[in-house]
Amino acid sequence: MATLAFLTLACSGGDSSNVTVSGKVTYTRCALAKNASTGIPSGLATEGSAQAARGVRVRAIEAKDEGTTTYLVASTTYTDEYGNYSLSVEKGVPAFIEVQSIAGTSSTEPIRIVSGTDATIKDTVAADCTLYSLRKALDGTSDTGNSIHATASSGNVTVNFAATSSTPWWIAASPDQTAAKFEALLNTTTKDTTLGISVGSRVLGIIDSIYTFTDVYGDPTPGGSLDLFYRPNMADDTQGSFVDYSDASRYYGALRANANDDAWDESIIFMLCARNALYSHTTVTPYTPPSDQLPLDATGLARKTGLDPIHALIDGMPYGMATSLLQSPYLADTNGSSLVTYRDIRDLTDLNADAYSAPAIAALSWDLLIKANKLSSDTPSAWSSIDTESLRRFFTLKVPVDSDSYPTDTANIYKQLLRLQEGTSSGDTVNLKAIFTDTVLTNTVGTYGLEWPRPSSEDEYFFLQDWGTDPSGAMSALNFNLSSAHVDPVTAAFPNLSKGEIAHAGFLLSKDTLYTVTISAPDLPSGASLELQIRDSSGQYQTITLTNATSISTDVMLDGDPDTLKYIPVHIRLKTDGTITDTAAIPSLGVTVKLTVKTS
């Protein structure tokens, strides 16, 4: 596996006026228990022995006497693959070392495991997203009544941290040295145990699982920093483990911490990280995945069929990525020593299988994993030899582009299968091209409702309509046929992310142009609306909504370039409210979108 290099911050240097503080951070884990012969999960094992806590942030904080005591962050780092860290502090200056509940990633953006308050998750502002912290002075001591207990050292020292299921954590804000009233924010008298939310070694277990994912698949964030709530008995901890993608300025989510705790459930954590990573690479759609937990039950999985091709990948591939890391087709949700549920991702009983089915993509992923590793049998005795990095390229989304790097299609399962036939690169551990010939792919994908080579029928050969260059007028109008025929089997409503409800297009623009955008849908029924999104000159999507009418026109300024043509993505979606259910589906709705250059 690759050795991760996390960003090191605010280092104070290595001259003779400094001393080195090094150490190791460890934690105890409750591993997944399995049947020895079948590999089927049965719950959690008892607390194990200490192991390295990888990728966790550690920082040194100095308490300088400048008339009054001033606290400064001297250096910051992340533990390595062995749980080790090394920091610099000034010789003879009192300082303490702090282990923070922050997971390093392969990007500059971390994942913060936050405690928050008793307020609901969504309403907890960033300033109230307090962290869990372990602290020790340079002499290795900690003061249970003083969270900023510091001592000085004239030489290099070792300060280790070992968290178990009963270890208490400080709960404090996470200021840096530029924050106002740094000492007041840093100092705390609150511990998780006094709040009745003892987290023990679980915080480090969460971060270590994030490290496992990052080590194989890279950045586990949605494309920016993420506040992930983990607080037992939080007021609205009923949604499960999820990430909300609706606001890119601040991604937030939660890891379930109620009676059914997910801290030790690597299946859940790996899927959450995978969905983040996949979402961050889907640059040709403005539509965010729902902020729900990816399900393991058959009913929930049925809701993940009939999706737009991009969202079928975002909701299907996380299952395959998780099983590759676990070296098992079984994904588990545990509750202490007992098992809540598990899912064999190979099981497609009563589930649709095609390019729009997340469960089918998940099952296909496992089949490809077995073939990529040339396993003679799909049995527990063979799974342990699975190379967890073998399908990394397949799980890395790639938007199809032409020779000038303009998109020619949306991300979809056919493009990902084609990636298996790319030439070997330096990061590959397996020669996938030699394994996945056209014959092998043809014989493999049919089980999952797919064809190989990709079908040439108009509706599946491309999922992105090409609007040409500088379109204008009736002759260049685009016609779409949308449908809400795919119903959510649980709510009897429509997901607004299904294959019939969304259409994608794009065009090239050679000059700055003021367009009048006209949407026409003569048969749009009551209770339905059309939402068109087009990326404007500011680089942001502008939304035009048609509701309770047959047409609408709006002016939009678009940015072009005669030397390097600008690509302008356009997306249109049929949305329905709760008044339209499966008994009143819209089987077919003709929609026309026209761009007209505005000259005055």
Coordinates of C-alpha atoms in Angstrom, one line a residue:
M1 CA 0.0 0.0 0.0
A2 CA 1.0 3.6 -0.5
T3 CA 2.4 5.5 2.5
L4 CA 0.4 8.6 3.0
A5 CA 2.0 12.0 3.4
F6 CA -0.3 14.3 5.4
L7 CA 0.2 18.0 5.5
T8 CA 2.4 19.3 8.4
L9 CA 1.4 22.7 9.7
A10 CA 3.1 25.6 11.5
C11 CA 6.4 23.8 12.2
S12 CA 8.8 25.9 14.3
G13 CA 12.0 24.5 12.8
G14 CA 14.8 22.2 14.0
D15 CA 17.5 24.5 15.4
S16 CA 19.3 24.0 18.8
S17 CA 16.8 26.1 20.6
N18 CA 14.2 23.4 20.0
V19 CA 13.6 20.0 21.4
T20 CA 11.9 17.1 19.7
V21 CA 8.8 15.5 21.2
S22 CA 8.0 12.1 19.6
G23 CA 5.7 9.3 20.6
K24 CA 3.1 6.8 19.5
V25 CA -0.7 6.9 19.6
T26 CA -2.5 3.6 20.0
Y27 CA -6.1 2.5 20.6
T28 CA -8.0 -0.7 21.3
R29 CA -10.6 -1.9 18.8
C30 CA -13.6 -4.2 18.8
A31 CA -13.2 -6.0 15.5
L32 CA -16.0 -7.6 13.4
A33 CA -16.6 -11.2 14.4
K34 CA -17.3 -13.7 11.5
N35 CA -18.3 -17.3 11.1
A36 CA -15.0 -19.1 10.4
S37 CA -16.3 -21.3 7.6
T38 CA -18.8 -19.0 5.8
G39 CA -17.3 -15.6 6.5
I40 CA -20.8 -14.3 7.5
P41 CA -20.6 -11.5 10.2
S42 CA -22.0 -12.3 13.6
G43 CA -21.4 -9.1 15.6
L44 CA -18.4 -7.5 17.3
A45 CA -15.6 -9.3 19.1
T46 CA -14.5 -8.2 22.5
E47 CA -12.0 -5.4 22.9
G48 CA -8.7 -6.3 21.4
S49 CA -5.1 -5.4 22.1
A50 CA -3.6 -2.0 21.3
Q51 CA -2.9 -1.0 17.7
A52 CA -1.6 2.0 15.9
A53 CA -3.9 5.0 15.5
R54 CA -3.0 6.2 12.0
G55 CA -3.6 9.6 10.4
V56 CA -4.7 11.4 13.6
R57 CA -3.7 15.0 14.1
V58 CA -1.3 15.8 16.9
R59 CA -0.1 19.2 17.9
A60 CA 2.3 20.9 20.4
I61 CA 1.0 23.9 22.3
E62 CA 3.5 26.2 24.1
A63 CA 2.6 28.3 27.2
K64 CA 5.0 31.3 26.9
D65 CA 5.4 33.8 29.8
E66 CA 5.2 37.2 28.1
G67 CA 4.0 39.1 31.2
T68 CA 0.9 36.9 31.0
T69 CA 0.8 33.4 29.8
T70 CA 0.3 33.2 26.0
Y71 CA -0.6 29.9 24.3
L72 CA 0.7 29.2 20.8
V73 CA 0.6 26.2 18.5
A74 CA 4.3 25.4 18.0
S75 CA 3.9 22.5 15.5
T76 CA 1.3 20.2 14.1
T77 CA 1.5 16.8 12.4
Y78 CA -0.4 13.6 11.7
T79 CA 0.6 10.1 12.9
D80 CA 2.1 7.8 10.3
E81 CA 1.2 4.2 9.4
Y82 CA 2.7 3.0 12.7
G83 CA 0.9 5.6 14.8
N84 CA 4.1 7.5 15.4
Y85 CA 4.5 11.3 15.4
S86 CA 7.3 13.9 15.9
L87 CA 7.0 17.6 16.9
S88 CA 9.2 20.5 17.8
V89 CA 8.9 22.8 20.8
E90 CA 11.1 25.5 22.2
K91 CA 13.6 24.2 24.8
G92 CA 12.7 25.2 28.4
V93 CA 9.2 26.5 27.5
P94 CA 6.2 24.7 29.2
A95 CA 4.1 22.9 26.6
F96 CA 1.7 20.1 26.2
I97 CA 0.9 17.7 23.4
E98 CA -2.7 17.3 22.1
V99 CA -4.2 14.5 20.1
Q100 CA -7.2 15.9 18.3
S101 CA -10.2 14.1 16.7
I102 CA -9.2 15.2 13.2
A103 CA -8.4 12.7 10.4
G104 CA -5.8 13.6 8.0
T105 CA -6.6 13.0 4.3
S106 CA -4.6 12.9 1.1
S107 CA -5.8 16.5 0.4
T108 CA -5.3 19.6 2.5
E109 CA -8.9 19.3 3.8
P110 CA -9.4 17.2 6.9
I111 CA -12.4 15.3 8.4
R112 CA -13.1 16.6 11.8
I113 CA -14.9 14.2 14.2
V114 CA -16.9 16.7 16.2
S115 CA -19.0 16.5 19.4
G116 CA -21.2 19.5 18.8
T117 CA -23.9 20.2 21.4
D118 CA -27.3 18.8 22.2
A119 CA -28.8 20.9 19.4
T120 CA -29.8 19.1 16.2
I121 CA -27.0 18.3 13.8
K122 CA -28.1 20.7 11.0
D123 CA -28.5 23.6 13.4
T124 CA -25.2 23.2 15.1
V125 CA -23.0 26.0 13.7
A126 CA -19.4 25.4 12.9
A127 CA -18.2 27.4 15.9
D128 CA -20.0 24.9 18.2
C129 CA -18.4 21.9 16.5
T130 CA -16.2 21.1 19.5
L131 CA -13.5 18.4 19.2
Y132 CA -12.4 15.5 21.3
S133 CA -8.9 15.9 22.7
L134 CA -6.3 13.9 24.6
R135 CA -3.6 16.0 26.3
K136 CA -0.3 15.4 28.1
A137 CA 2.5 17.6 29.3
L138 CA 6.0 17.1 28.1
D139 CA 6.8 14.9 31.1
G140 CA 4.1 12.5 30.1
T141 CA 1.7 13.5 32.8
S142 CA -1.9 14.6 32.5
D143 CA -4.0 16.6 35.1
T144 CA -7.6 15.4 35.2
G145 CA -8.6 18.8 36.6
N146 CA -6.5 21.1 34.3
S147 CA -6.9 20.8 30.5
I148 CA -3.9 23.0 29.8
H149 CA -1.4 21.4 32.1
A150 CA 2.1 22.0 30.7
T151 CA 5.7 21.3 31.6
A152 CA 9.1 22.2 30.1
S153 CA 11.9 20.1 28.9
S154 CA 15.6 20.7 28.2
G155 CA 16.0 17.7 26.0
N156 CA 14.2 15.4 23.6
V157 CA 11.3 13.5 25.2
T158 CA 8.8 10.8 24.3
V159 CA 5.1 11.2 25.0
N160 CA 2.8 8.3 24.2
F161 CA -1.0 8.1 24.1
A162 CA -2.9 4.9 24.6
A163 CA -6.8 5.0 24.3
T164 CA -9.0 2.2 25.6
S165 CA -12.8 1.8 25.8
S166 CA -12.7 3.7 29.2
T167 CA -10.4 6.6 28.3
P168 CA -11.9 10.0 28.9
W169 CA -11.5 12.9 26.4
W170 CA -11.6 16.6 26.8
I171 CA -14.2 18.4 24.7
A172 CA -12.9 21.8 23.5
A173 CA -13.0 24.2 20.6
S174 CA -10.3 23.9 17.9
P175 CA -8.7 27.3 17.6
D176 CA -5.4 28.0 15.9
Q177 CA -2.8 30.4 17.1
T178 CA -4.4 33.4 15.3
A179 CA -7.8 33.0 17.0
A180 CA -8.9 35.6 19.4
K181 CA -8.9 34.6 23.1
F182 CA -7.0 31.5 22.2
E183 CA -6.5 30.4 25.8
A184 CA -10.2 30.8 26.7
L185 CA -11.1 28.6 23.7
L186 CA -8.4 26.1 24.4
N187 CA -9.1 25.8 28.1
T188 CA -12.0 23.5 29.0
T189 CA -13.4 21.8 32.1
T190 CA -15.7 19.5 30.1
K191 CA -15.1 15.8 29.5
D192 CA -17.1 13.4 27.5
T193 CA -17.6 11.2 30.6
T194 CA -19.1 14.1 32.6
L195 CA -21.7 14.5 29.8
G196 CA -22.6 10.9 29.8
I197 CA -21.3 10.4 26.3
S198 CA -18.1 8.3 26.9
V199 CA -16.5 7.6 23.5
G200 CA -13.3 5.8 24.7
S201 CA -11.2 4.5 21.9
R202 CA -14.0 4.8 19.3
V203 CA -12.9 8.2 18.1
L204 CA -9.5 6.9 17.1
G205 CA -11.1 3.8 15.6
I206 CA -13.1 6.1 13.3
I207 CA -10.0 8.0 12.2
D208 CA -8.0 4.8 11.7
S209 CA -10.8 3.4 9.4
I210 CA -10.7 6.7 7.4
Y211 CA -6.9 6.2 7.1
T212 CA -7.5 2.7 5.7
F213 CA -9.8 4.1 3.0
T214 CA -7.5 7.0 2.2
D215 CA -4.5 4.7 1.8
V216 CA -6.1 2.8 -1.0
Y217 CA -8.6 5.2 -2.7
G218 CA -7.3 8.7 -1.8
D219 CA -9.3 11.7 -0.6
P220 CA -12.3 10.6 1.5
T221 CA -13.9 14.1 1.6
P222 CA -16.7 15.4 -0.7
G223 CA -14.2 18.0 -2.1
G224 CA -13.8 20.1 1.0
S225 CA -13.5 19.9 4.8
L226 CA -16.1 17.8 6.5
D227 CA -17.5 18.0 10.0
L228 CA -18.6 14.6 11.0
F229 CA -20.7 14.5 14.2
Y230 CA -20.2 11.6 16.6
R231 CA -22.0 12.2 19.8
P232 CA -23.9 9.5 21.6
N233 CA -27.5 10.4 22.4
M234 CA -27.5 13.5 20.2
A235 CA -31.0 14.9 19.8
D236 CA -31.6 14.0 16.2
D237 CA -29.3 11.0 15.8
T238 CA -32.0 9.0 13.9
Q239 CA -30.9 9.5 10.3
G240 CA -28.1 7.0 10.5
S241 CA -24.6 7.7 9.2
F242 CA -24.7 10.2 6.4
V243 CA -23.1 13.3 4.8
D244 CA -25.1 16.3 3.6
Y245 CA -23.8 17.6 0.2
S246 CA -26.1 20.5 -0.3
D247 CA -23.8 23.2 0.9
A248 CA -20.2 23.1 -0.5
S249 CA -19.1 25.9 1.8
R250 CA -19.5 23.5 4.7
Y251 CA -20.0 19.8 4.4
Y252 CA -21.4 18.1 7.5
G253 CA -22.7 14.7 8.4
A254 CA -22.9 12.3 11.2
L255 CA -21.7 8.8 12.2
R256 CA -24.5 7.1 14.1
A257 CA -23.8 7.0 17.8
N258 CA -27.0 5.9 19.4
A259 CA -27.8 2.4 20.7
N260 CA -26.8 1.1 17.2
D261 CA -23.3 2.7 17.1
D262 CA -21.4 2.7 13.9
A263 CA -17.9 3.6 15.2
W264 CA -16.7 0.0 14.8
D265 CA -18.7 -0.7 11.6
E266 CA -16.1 -0.3 8.9
S267 CA -18.6 -1.3 6.3
I268 CA -20.6 1.9 7.1
I269 CA -17.5 4.1 7.4
F270 CA -15.9 2.8 4.1
M271 CA -19.2 3.4 2.2
L272 CA -19.5 6.9 3.6
C273 CA -15.9 7.7 2.6
A274 CA -16.4 6.2 -0.9
R275 CA -19.6 8.1 -1.6
N276 CA -17.7 11.3 -0.7
A277 CA -14.9 10.5 -3.0
L278 CA -17.1 9.6 -5.9
Y279 CA -19.2 12.7 -5.5
S280 CA -16.1 14.9 -5.5
H281 CA -15.3 13.6 -9.0
T282 CA -18.7 14.0 -10.7
T283 CA -18.1 17.4 -12.2
V284 CA -20.8 17.1 -14.9
T285 CA -23.8 17.2 -12.7
P286 CA -25.1 19.8 -10.1
Y287 CA -27.4 17.3 -8.4
T288 CA -26.3 16.1 -5.0
P289 CA -26.9 12.7 -3.7
P290 CA -29.6 12.5 -1.0
S291 CA -28.3 12.8 2.6
D292 CA -29.3 9.2 3.5
Q293 CA -27.3 6.3 4.8
L294 CA -26.6 3.7 2.1
P295 CA -28.9 0.8 2.9
L296 CA -28.1 -2.8 3.6
D297 CA -31.7 -4.1 3.5
A298 CA -33.5 -5.3 0.4
T299 CA -36.2 -2.6 0.6
G300 CA -33.7 0.1 0.9
L301 CA -31.7 -1.2 -2.0
A302 CA -34.8 -1.3 -4.2
R303 CA -34.9 2.4 -3.8
K304 CA -31.4 2.6 -5.4
T305 CA -32.5 1.2 -8.8
G306 CA -33.6 3.1 -11.9
L307 CA -31.3 6.0 -11.1
D308 CA -29.6 8.5 -13.3
P309 CA -26.4 6.8 -14.5
I310 CA -24.2 9.1 -12.5
H311 CA -26.1 8.5 -9.3
A312 CA -26.2 4.8 -9.9
L313 CA -22.4 4.9 -9.7
I314 CA -22.3 7.2 -6.7
D315 CA -24.7 4.9 -4.8
G316 CA -23.5 1.6 -6.2
M317 CA -19.7 1.7 -6.2
P318 CA -19.3 2.5 -2.4
Y319 CA -20.5 -1.1 -1.7
G320 CA -17.8 -2.5 -4.0
M321 CA -15.1 -0.3 -2.6
A322 CA -16.0 -1.3 1.0
T323 CA -16.0 -5.0 0.2
S324 CA -12.6 -4.7 -1.5
L325 CA -11.2 -3.2 1.7
L326 CA -12.9 -5.7 3.8
Q327 CA -11.9 -8.6 1.5
S328 CA -15.4 -10.0 1.9
P329 CA -18.7 -9.6 0.0
Y330 CA -20.5 -9.2 3.3
L331 CA -21.2 -5.7 4.7
A332 CA -22.4 -5.5 8.3
D333 CA -24.2 -3.2 10.7
T334 CA -23.5 -4.2 14.3
N335 CA -24.9 -3.3 17.7
G336 CA -22.3 -4.3 20.3
S337 CA -21.8 -8.0 20.2
S338 CA -24.9 -8.6 18.2
L339 CA -25.6 -8.2 14.5
V340 CA -28.3 -5.7 13.3
T341 CA -28.1 -6.8 9.7
Y342 CA -25.7 -7.8 7.0
R343 CA -25.8 -7.8 3.2
D344 CA -24.2 -10.1 0.7
I345 CA -23.7 -7.6 -2.2
R346 CA -23.8 -10.5 -4.7
D347 CA -27.5 -11.0 -3.9
L348 CA -29.7 -9.3 -6.5
T349 CA -32.9 -11.2 -5.6
D350 CA -36.0 -9.1 -6.6
L351 CA -33.7 -6.1 -7.6
N352 CA -33.5 -4.6 -11.1
A353 CA -30.2 -5.1 -12.8
D354 CA -29.0 -2.6 -15.5
A355 CA -26.8 0.5 -15.9
Y356 CA -29.2 2.4 -13.7
S357 CA -29.1 0.0 -10.7
A358 CA -26.8 0.7 -7.8
P359 CA -27.2 -2.8 -6.4
A360 CA -26.3 -4.3 -9.8
I361 CA -23.1 -2.1 -10.0
A362 CA -22.3 -3.2 -6.4
A363 CA -22.6 -6.9 -7.3
L364 CA -20.7 -6.5 -10.6
S365 CA -17.9 -4.8 -8.6
W366 CA -17.4 -7.9 -6.5
D367 CA -17.4 -10.2 -9.6
L368 CA -14.7 -8.0 -11.2
L369 CA -12.7 -8.1 -7.9
I370 CA -12.6 -11.9 -8.0
K371 CA -11.5 -11.9 -11.6
A372 CA -8.9 -9.1 -11.1
N373 CA -7.3 -11.2 -8.4
K374 CA -7.6 -14.5 -10.5
L375 CA -9.2 -16.3 -7.6
S376 CA -10.1 -19.9 -8.4
S377 CA -13.1 -19.8 -6.2
D378 CA -15.4 -17.2 -4.6
T379 CA -15.0 -18.6 -1.1
P380 CA -13.9 -17.2 2.3
S381 CA -10.6 -19.2 2.1
A382 CA -9.7 -17.4 -1.1
W383 CA -10.9 -13.9 -0.1
S384 CA -8.0 -13.3 2.2
S385 CA -5.6 -13.1 -0.8
I386 CA -7.6 -10.2 -2.4
D387 CA -5.4 -7.3 -3.3
T388 CA -7.4 -4.4 -1.9
E389 CA -5.8 -2.0 -4.5
S390 CA -6.5 -4.2 -7.5
L391 CA -9.6 -2.4 -8.8
R392 CA -8.6 1.1 -7.7
R393 CA -8.7 2.4 -11.3
F394 CA -12.2 1.0 -11.9
F395 CA -13.4 2.8 -8.7
T396 CA -11.9 6.1 -9.8
L397 CA -14.5 8.0 -11.7
K398 CA -13.5 9.4 -15.1
V399 CA -15.7 11.7 -17.1
P400 CA -15.5 10.8 -20.9
V401 CA -13.9 13.6 -22.8
D402 CA -12.7 14.2 -26.4
S403 CA -9.2 15.0 -27.6
D404 CA -9.7 18.6 -26.5
S405 CA -10.8 17.5 -23.0
Y406 CA -14.4 18.6 -23.6
P407 CA -17.0 16.2 -22.0
T408 CA -18.7 13.8 -24.4
D409 CA -20.8 11.9 -21.9
T410 CA -21.6 11.7 -18.2
A411 CA -19.8 9.4 -15.8
N412 CA -21.4 5.9 -16.2
I413 CA -20.8 2.2 -15.7
Y414 CA -19.8 1.7 -19.3
K415 CA -17.0 4.2 -19.1
Q416 CA -15.8 2.6 -15.8
L417 CA -15.7 -0.8 -17.5
L418 CA -13.7 0.7 -20.3
R419 CA -11.2 1.8 -17.8
L420 CA -10.3 -1.8 -17.2
Q421 CA -8.9 -1.9 -20.7
E422 CA -6.6 1.1 -20.2
G423 CA -2.8 0.6 -20.3
T424 CA -1.1 -0.2 -17.0
S425 CA 0.1 2.8 -15.1
S426 CA 2.6 3.2 -12.2
G427 CA -0.1 3.1 -9.6
D428 CA -1.6 -0.2 -10.7
T429 CA -0.9 -3.4 -8.8
V430 CA -2.6 -5.6 -11.4
N431 CA -2.5 -5.6 -15.2
L432 CA -6.3 -5.2 -15.7
K433 CA -6.0 -4.8 -19.4
A434 CA -4.6 -8.3 -19.8
I435 CA -7.4 -9.8 -17.7
F436 CA -10.5 -7.9 -18.9
T437 CA -10.7 -8.6 -22.6
D438 CA -13.9 -8.0 -24.6
T439 CA -14.7 -11.6 -24.3
V440 CA -14.3 -11.7 -20.5
L441 CA -16.3 -8.5 -20.1
T442 CA -19.1 -9.8 -22.4
N443 CA -19.4 -13.0 -20.4
T444 CA -19.3 -11.1 -17.1
V445 CA -21.6 -8.1 -17.4
G446 CA -24.6 -9.9 -18.8
T447 CA -25.5 -11.3 -15.4
Y448 CA -26.0 -7.7 -14.2
G449 CA -28.3 -6.5 -17.0
L450 CA -25.5 -4.9 -19.1
E451 CA -24.1 -5.5 -22.5
W452 CA -20.6 -5.4 -23.8
P453 CA -19.5 -3.6 -25.9
R454 CA -21.7 -0.7 -24.8
P455 CA -25.2 -0.8 -26.5
S456 CA -25.5 1.3 -29.6
S457 CA -29.1 2.2 -29.0
E458 CA -29.7 5.9 -28.8
D459 CA -30.8 6.0 -25.1
E460 CA -27.7 4.2 -23.8
Y461 CA -24.9 5.0 -26.3
F462 CA -24.6 8.5 -24.8
F463 CA -26.2 10.0 -21.7
L464 CA -25.1 13.5 -22.6
Q465 CA -26.6 15.4 -25.6
D466 CA -24.2 17.4 -27.6
W467 CA -25.6 20.9 -28.3
G468 CA -22.8 21.8 -30.7
T469 CA -21.0 25.2 -30.8
D470 CA -22.7 28.6 -30.2
P471 CA -26.3 27.2 -30.5
S472 CA -29.1 29.6 -31.2
G473 CA -32.7 29.7 -32.4
A474 CA -35.3 27.1 -33.1
M475 CA -33.1 25.0 -35.5
S476 CA -30.8 24.2 -32.6
A477 CA -33.4 23.6 -29.9
L478 CA -33.0 20.5 -27.8
N479 CA -35.9 18.1 -27.2
F480 CA -36.1 15.9 -24.2
N481 CA -38.5 13.2 -23.2
L482 CA -38.7 13.0 -19.4
S483 CA -40.6 10.6 -17.2
S484 CA -41.5 10.0 -13.6
A485 CA -42.4 6.4 -14.1
H486 CA -39.8 5.0 -11.7
V487 CA -41.4 5.2 -8.3
D488 CA -39.8 5.0 -4.9
P489 CA -41.1 1.7 -3.5
V490 CA -41.2 3.0 0.1
T491 CA -42.7 6.4 -0.2
A492 CA -44.7 5.8 -3.5
A493 CA -43.3 9.2 -4.6
F494 CA -40.6 10.0 -7.0
P495 CA -36.9 10.4 -6.2
N496 CA -36.2 13.2 -8.6
L497 CA -32.9 11.4 -9.4
S498 CA -34.1 8.6 -11.6
K499 CA -33.0 7.9 -15.2
G500 CA -36.2 9.4 -16.6
E501 CA -36.3 12.5 -14.5
I502 CA -32.9 13.9 -15.5
A503 CA -31.3 14.8 -18.8
H504 CA -27.8 16.2 -19.5
A505 CA -26.5 18.3 -22.3
G506 CA -23.7 20.7 -23.1
F507 CA -22.3 23.0 -25.7
L508 CA -19.2 25.0 -26.6
L509 CA -19.2 28.8 -26.6
S510 CA -16.7 30.9 -28.6
K511 CA -17.7 34.4 -27.2
D512 CA -19.5 36.1 -24.3
T513 CA -23.2 35.8 -25.1
L514 CA -26.4 37.0 -23.6
Y515 CA -28.9 34.2 -24.2
T516 CA -32.6 34.0 -23.7
V517 CA -33.3 30.5 -22.4
T518 CA -36.8 29.2 -23.1
I519 CA -38.2 26.1 -21.6
S520 CA -41.4 24.7 -23.1
A521 CA -43.5 21.8 -21.8
P522 CA -47.2 22.1 -23.0
D523 CA -48.3 19.0 -21.0
L524 CA -46.7 19.8 -17.7
P525 CA -49.2 18.6 -15.1
S526 CA -50.1 20.2 -11.8
G527 CA -47.8 19.1 -9.0
A528 CA -44.8 18.9 -11.3
S529 CA -42.1 21.3 -12.3
L530 CA -39.1 21.5 -14.5
E531 CA -35.8 22.7 -13.2
L532 CA -33.1 23.7 -15.7
Q533 CA -29.5 24.4 -14.5
I534 CA -27.0 26.1 -16.7
R535 CA -23.5 27.3 -15.7
D536 CA -23.2 31.0 -16.1
S537 CA -20.3 33.4 -16.5
S538 CA -19.5 33.4 -12.8
G539 CA -19.0 29.6 -12.9
Q540 CA -22.1 29.0 -10.8
Y541 CA -25.2 27.1 -11.8
Q542 CA -28.2 29.3 -12.5
T543 CA -31.5 27.6 -11.9
I544 CA -34.6 28.3 -14.1
T545 CA -37.8 26.7 -12.8
L546 CA -41.0 26.1 -14.8
T547 CA -44.1 25.4 -12.7
N548 CA -47.8 25.9 -13.2
A549 CA -47.2 27.1 -16.8
T550 CA -46.4 25.8 -20.2
S551 CA -43.2 27.9 -20.9
I552 CA -40.8 30.3 -19.3
S553 CA -38.0 32.5 -20.7
T554 CA -35.0 33.9 -18.7
D555 CA -31.9 35.8 -19.8
V556 CA -28.6 34.3 -18.8
M557 CA -25.1 35.8 -19.5
L558 CA -22.6 33.1 -20.5
D559 CA -18.9 33.3 -20.8
G560 CA -17.1 32.2 -24.0
D561 CA -13.6 32.3 -25.5
P562 CA -12.6 32.3 -29.2
D563 CA -9.2 30.8 -28.5
T564 CA -10.2 28.1 -26.0
L565 CA -13.8 27.3 -26.4
K566 CA -15.7 27.2 -23.1
Y567 CA -17.8 24.2 -22.2
I568 CA -21.3 25.0 -20.9
P569 CA -23.1 22.2 -19.1
V570 CA -26.9 22.2 -19.0
H571 CA -29.1 19.9 -16.9
I572 CA -32.9 19.6 -16.8
R573 CA -34.9 17.7 -14.2
L574 CA -38.5 16.8 -13.8
K575 CA -39.5 17.3 -10.2
T576 CA -42.7 16.2 -8.5
D577 CA -44.3 17.0 -5.2
G578 CA -46.1 14.7 -2.9
T579 CA -49.4 15.1 -4.8
I580 CA -48.1 12.9 -7.6
T581 CA -47.6 9.3 -6.6
D582 CA -47.2 6.0 -8.4
T583 CA -50.9 6.0 -9.3
A584 CA -50.4 9.3 -11.2
A585 CA -47.0 8.9 -12.7
I586 CA -45.9 11.0 -15.7
P587 CA -45.0 8.3 -18.3
S588 CA -43.8 10.7 -20.9
L589 CA -43.3 14.5 -21.0
G590 CA -42.0 16.3 -24.0
V591 CA -39.7 19.2 -23.1
T592 CA -38.0 21.7 -25.5
V593 CA -35.1 24.0 -24.5
K594 CA -34.2 26.8 -26.8
L595 CA -31.3 29.3 -26.6
T596 CA -31.7 32.5 -28.5
V597 CA -29.0 35.2 -28.7
K598 CA -30.3 38.4 -27.3
T599 CA -29.2 41.3 -29.4
S600 CA -30.7 44.2 -27.6

